[in-house]
Amino acid sequence: DRPLTVIAGPCQLESADHAQMIAGRMKEACDKAGAQYVFKASYDKANRTSLSGIRGPGMDEGLKILQSVGQAIDVPVLTDVHNEGQCAPAAQAVDILQIPAFLCRQTDMLLAAGQTGAAVNVKKGQFLAPWEMSNITTKIESTGNTRILLTERGTSFGYNTLVADMRALPQMAQTGYPVVMDATHSVQQPGGKGGSSGGQREFAPVMARAAVAIGVAAVFIETHENPDASPSDGPNMIYLDQMPDLIETLMQFDALAKARPVVI
Amino acid sequence: DRPLTVIAGPCQLESADHAQMIAGRMKEACDKAGAQYVFKASYDKANRTSLSGIRGPGMDEGLKILQSVGQAIDVPVLTDVHNEGQCAPAAQAVDILQIPAFLCRQTDMLLAAGQTGAAVNVKKGQFLAPWEMSNITTKIESTGNTRILLTERGTSFGYNTLVADMRALPQMAQTGYPVVMDATHSVQQPGGKGGSSGGQREFAPVMARAAVAIGVAAVFIETHENPDASPSDGPNMIYLDQMPDLIETLMQFDALAKARPVVI
Amino acid sequence: DRPLTVIAGPCQLESADHAQMIAGRMKEACDKAGAQYVFKASYDKANRTSLSGIRGPGMDEGLKILQSVGQAIDVPVLTDVHNEGQCAPAAQAVDILQIPAFLCRQTDMLLAAGQTGAAVNVKKGQFLAPWEMSNITTKIESTGNTRILLTERGTSFGYNTLVADMRALPQMAQTGYPVVMDATHSVQQPGGKGGSSGGQREFAPVMARAAVAIGVAAVFIETHENPDASPSDGPNMIYLDQMPDLIETLMQFDALAKARPVVI
Amino acid sequence: DRPLTVIAGPCQLESADHAQMIAGRMKEACDKAGAQYVFKASYDKANRTSLSGIRGPGMDEGLKILQSVGQAIDVPVLTDVHNEGQCAPAAQAVDILQIPAFLCRQTDMLLAAGQTGAAVNVKKGQFLAPWEMSNITTKIESTGNTRILLTERGTSFGYNTLVADMRALPQMAQTGYPVVMDATHSVQQPGGKGGSSGGQREFAPVMARAAVAIGVAAVFIETHENPDASPSDGPNMIYLDQMPDLIETLMQFDALAKARPVVI
């Protein structure tokens, strides 16, 4: 089992310079700690809590930025798509297409994403049991594409709250596909601030450590140099300058976890 | 407050004849009981649990059938749309566009639906608190369209289970928009049969009665002459021949509820 | 099926005069509306959120007051017991022993309560599925006592929140025992105010109406002439002067519900 | 921060020989791995799902066995108490009194346990938020006793299911008291087999690893040489012969976690 991959970046694209700055800092930290790094950012936040939430640069401009980051920093890039039509253009620009959690059962999107041949990371819906993910992988596999990743990002737990069920990680791994822990969205408090989501940034490293100790292929972490000034998901993003330490810690847990794998 | 509206029909369109048969039987029952009737059916089930689930006739064929039913039986028709592009054509054929629960926060869909000028029924996501619906109505209102309905269809409650929180009905009514109780989907057991959803058909009338007693504008009920042979949602649909009795009962509760409205 | 019984009173006993005042007012309202009335109050709140919460007059003094109320107003009386030893003395003074929700699986208490021969009302634990109540009735039945009532008072739903699943009412009725809807505790927000529980008083009538429309033997409602000044459960108790109207409304729904019983 | 403590033993006492066998095997494994060991067993299962569930030897006989195990194997012993009266005698025989989760808010029990001067381990109720535990520690502290431990054993998540929220561990640690992860009860499926609880034994090590990686004072694990033949909790207990390996793994995670403590 290969060392941990770190999928990280700002929640949404702000500018090419900003994206490259974060990708560069993360690449350096991951290289130093021995982690594989994937840059992540969204060109459009298509389901903001409220209409007034900033959505990002849009697909055309955003894909250009993402491609430039991949080339400039020499890292694989992941971005999320929001309908069938976005899959093909996004696959031209990035390496991994991500299916948002709310959309994880939309058959046409899964097929369109699969057909690009790009790797597809599906976030488990907040309304879905881990064992239901095999129905989703079957949809993608029907396109001949088996480059699939499955991500835990929390499950609905009462109102405005998510809970991350650690059993979901080995359960999803039973599909045979790599499992990703989304440490920052699983501590989101959806709609918790009325017109936007709250979050418990302080618990994101807790989720990451727990998941890595169980054994996962990757962690997904949103980060920003100044989360509270970022256009979205500020309350749950981790400060960029805390990432090197966190990654170093996670790599130590990862080495231990992979030397003694969980068997269920 | 006007008498109860009944939104009812098969989960998915099977044929024009079948749709008209159900619409006709329902229209007759509603007329007799003094209820307003809206025919409901889907031309595409875009998020079936598994790939092998039957999806329906598709948009072009389906909208023709829906339009023909509306004209033949002289009833308003509701159908659900699944991306931005489907809103305008669907609004040509039917009276009410429905936003599926998983898609209830997709800003572009809400805007596209609103821009058609058709009435828009938004199902509250299984992951959403009732008080978050005002963020959604604001999105639609931004198009100048205020013909909005809000539907309770159950909230995630552990895995493979929904619970219908009756507080959600008066809470959503605080937006000022009519509230609909979806009595059949709220007793669904999502993914509960592995490759498809289970359901507790026997509790659908229970949910409908409870909601009508509290006071709602409409109930949403899927029905079929032979639910267990239907292509989708069989486990939670109500037998067509039980509908006249149920509607008559609901109308009695409705009269009482509206004579003594709940004030919160 | 007999008309609705109303079990109502203050959360905790304050004084004999206060208890008689409430019992008298409630008796009058129930008589007028055609409801059977049972007075309810607690002599000890044994599981207050915090140590500083007022607990009541204690068992000896409290049972005297309860007995006096029953005699003075000529109504059956219900009170909750908190360990095995309290069952026998309480059964001397009151008609119905109530098992608190947290204690609903404590075998020895259920047996001790059953052995008194008094009627036993078990509140379903916030952690229990409705279909598990048959394990509890079996425990009581083993004493030869089948005077059992089962009460829905809400189920844990995330943190600091309960949800009342309306399916629980017909499910518990399948045991063959009368089912009670606790309209005020099911809108409690346990621990929601830090050192005490919050509540959503405004939704208590909503819960009561929904339950009565489905068909229940009784509703359980805590009431106080000035809830915000009461020693416990203020946020969810209903104002005493609103009770006559509420009961009259409920009786109308009850008549309708029992004329058209739910069959599951 | 001291190395991990392992609280382990059979769910219920079967005989002195059986208890000593398990305590001896566990002591040896813990000594070898550098863990502190505490023997755990119950003399009475006071809240079995059904009446026919075996309850154990009872308090008098049970406390004798527990005391003998402590002396024979030279280990501290923990047992759970079920009402006020059991606290004093139990504190004569064992080192740590445990308050069962259902009873965690019963004020009189908490006070009686605190007054013994013994250490008191409170299991967080399945219906309680982690931040509510400070109300409970205040109750115990009022007796002058601050030898308190707090245990996470899962939270209600829909029906017949628990979820272990990893945030609860650092949240409870904010009380200043040692936090224990109950790895076997948090994978229980309460009432999941109708007349008894089910469980997912395979996930207990997953929970333990996750918790230890976050940083806890102790893990609580029920174990049996033949869980499926044990009188209670078989479905979630771990095979005794798998414990040495598990403990060794946990100690490695513990060393890493305590070298890099989580700060929230």
mmCIF file of C-alpha atoms in Angstrom, chain A residues 44 46-51 55 83-84 102-103 105-108 111 126-132 135 138-139 142 155-156 159-160 165 190-191 194-195, chain B residues 44 46-51 55 83-84 102-103 105-108 111 126-132 135 138-139 142 155-156 159-160 165 190-191 194-195:
data_model
loop_
_atom_site.group_PDB
_atom_site.id
_atom_site.type_symbol
_atom_site.label_atom_id
_atom_site.label_comp_id
_atom_site.label_asym_id
_atom_site.label_seq_id
_atom_site.Cartn_x
_atom_site.Cartn_y
_atom_site.Cartn_z
ATOM 1 C CA ASP A 44 -17.787 27.178 -9.490
ATOM 2 C CA ALA A 46 -22.890 25.575 -7.754
ATOM 3 C CA ASN A 47 -24.850 24.931 -4.579
ATOM 4 C CA ARG A 48 -23.975 27.743 -2.188
ATOM 5 C CA THR A 49 -26.337 27.970 0.772
ATOM 6 C CA SER A 50 -27.565 31.361 -0.375
ATOM 7 C CA LEU A 51 -27.745 33.247 -3.643
ATOM 8 C CA ARG A 55 -19.376 31.280 -6.821
ATOM 9 C CA ASN A 83 -23.489 18.675 -14.745
ATOM 10 C CA GLU A 84 -22.929 16.253 -17.611
ATOM 11 C CA PHE A 102 -25.423 16.077 -3.440
ATOM 12 C CA LEU A 103 -24.999 14.807 -7.025
ATOM 13 C CA ARG A 105 -26.538 9.489 -7.442
ATOM 14 C CA GLN A 106 -27.135 11.436 -10.685
ATOM 15 C CA THR A 107 -26.633 8.661 -13.192
ATOM 16 C CA ASP A 108 -25.946 10.811 -16.253
ATOM 17 C CA LEU A 111 -21.613 8.162 -16.833
ATOM 18 C CA GLN A 126 -24.690 13.085 3.258
ATOM 19 C CA PHE A 127 -27.829 10.962 2.841
ATOM 20 C CA LEU A 128 -26.138 7.744 1.755
ATOM 21 C CA ALA A 129 -24.967 4.660 3.618
ATOM 22 C CA PRO A 130 -21.392 3.572 2.896
ATOM 23 C CA TRP A 131 -22.545 0.236 1.501
ATOM 24 C CA GLU A 132 -24.592 2.029 -1.135
ATOM 25 C CA ASN A 135 -24.223 0.993 -6.747
ATOM 26 C CA THR A 138 -21.151 0.083 -10.907
ATOM 27 C CA LYS A 139 -22.557 3.064 -12.776
ATOM 28 C CA SER A 142 -20.252 0.579 -16.976
ATOM 29 C CA THR A 155 -23.375 12.059 7.044
ATOM 30 C CA SER A 156 -26.480 14.007 8.088
ATOM 31 C CA TYR A 159 -30.139 19.383 11.483
ATOM 32 C CA ASN A 160 -27.143 21.543 10.507
ATOM 33 C CA ASP A 165 -18.725 7.481 10.780
ATOM 34 C CA PRO A 190 -24.342 22.908 6.808
ATOM 35 C CA GLY A 191 -26.464 26.023 6.813
ATOM 36 C CA GLY A 194 -28.347 30.902 8.487
ATOM 37 C CA GLY A 195 -27.234 32.199 5.114
ATOM 38 C CA ASP B 44 -36.869 10.312 -16.237
ATOM 39 C CA ALA B 46 -32.224 10.458 -13.094
ATOM 40 C CA ASN B 47 -30.861 9.204 -9.788
ATOM 41 C CA ARG B 48 -31.990 5.583 -9.491
ATOM 42 C CA THR B 49 -30.155 3.691 -6.765
ATOM 43 C CA SER B 50 -28.590 1.386 -9.339
ATOM 44 C CA LEU B 51 -27.752 1.565 -13.007
ATOM 45 C CA ARG B 55 -35.548 5.339 -15.974
ATOM 46 C CA ASN B 83 -30.802 19.998 -15.008
ATOM 47 C CA GLU B 84 -30.994 23.618 -16.160
ATOM 48 C CA PHE B 102 -30.962 15.972 -3.981
ATOM 49 C CA LEU B 103 -30.840 18.997 -6.316
ATOM 50 C CA ARG B 105 -29.529 23.631 -3.535
ATOM 51 C CA GLN B 106 -28.278 23.713 -7.171
ATOM 52 C CA THR B 107 -28.484 27.433 -7.805
ATOM 53 C CA ASP B 108 -28.537 27.304 -11.608
ATOM 54 C CA LEU B 111 -32.828 30.047 -11.376
ATOM 55 C CA GLN B 126 -32.968 14.912 3.040
ATOM 56 C CA PHE B 127 -29.908 16.762 4.362
ATOM 57 C CA LEU B 128 -31.578 20.134 4.911
ATOM 58 C CA ALA B 129 -33.203 21.787 7.924
ATOM 59 C CA PRO B 130 -36.647 23.271 7.310
ATOM 60 C CA TRP B 131 -35.446 26.772 8.162
ATOM 61 C CA GLU B 132 -32.891 26.587 5.365
ATOM 62 C CA ASN B 135 -32.345 30.498 1.233
ATOM 63 C CA THR B 138 -34.701 33.674 -2.209
ATOM 64 C CA LYS B 139 -32.858 32.106 -5.134
ATOM 65 C CA SER B 142 -34.537 36.582 -7.635
ATOM 66 C CA THR B 155 -34.977 13.796 6.482
ATOM 67 C CA SER B 156 -32.001 11.440 6.819
ATOM 68 C CA TYR B 159 -28.716 4.896 7.349
ATOM 69 C CA ASN B 160 -31.384 3.759 4.859
ATOM 70 C CA ASP B 165 -40.427 15.844 11.247
ATOM 71 C CA PRO B 190 -33.426 4.764 0.606
ATOM 72 C CA GLY B 191 -31.163 2.054 -0.708
ATOM 73 C CA GLY B 194 -29.357 -3.039 -1.661
ATOM 74 C CA GLY B 195 -29.818 -2.271 -5.324
#
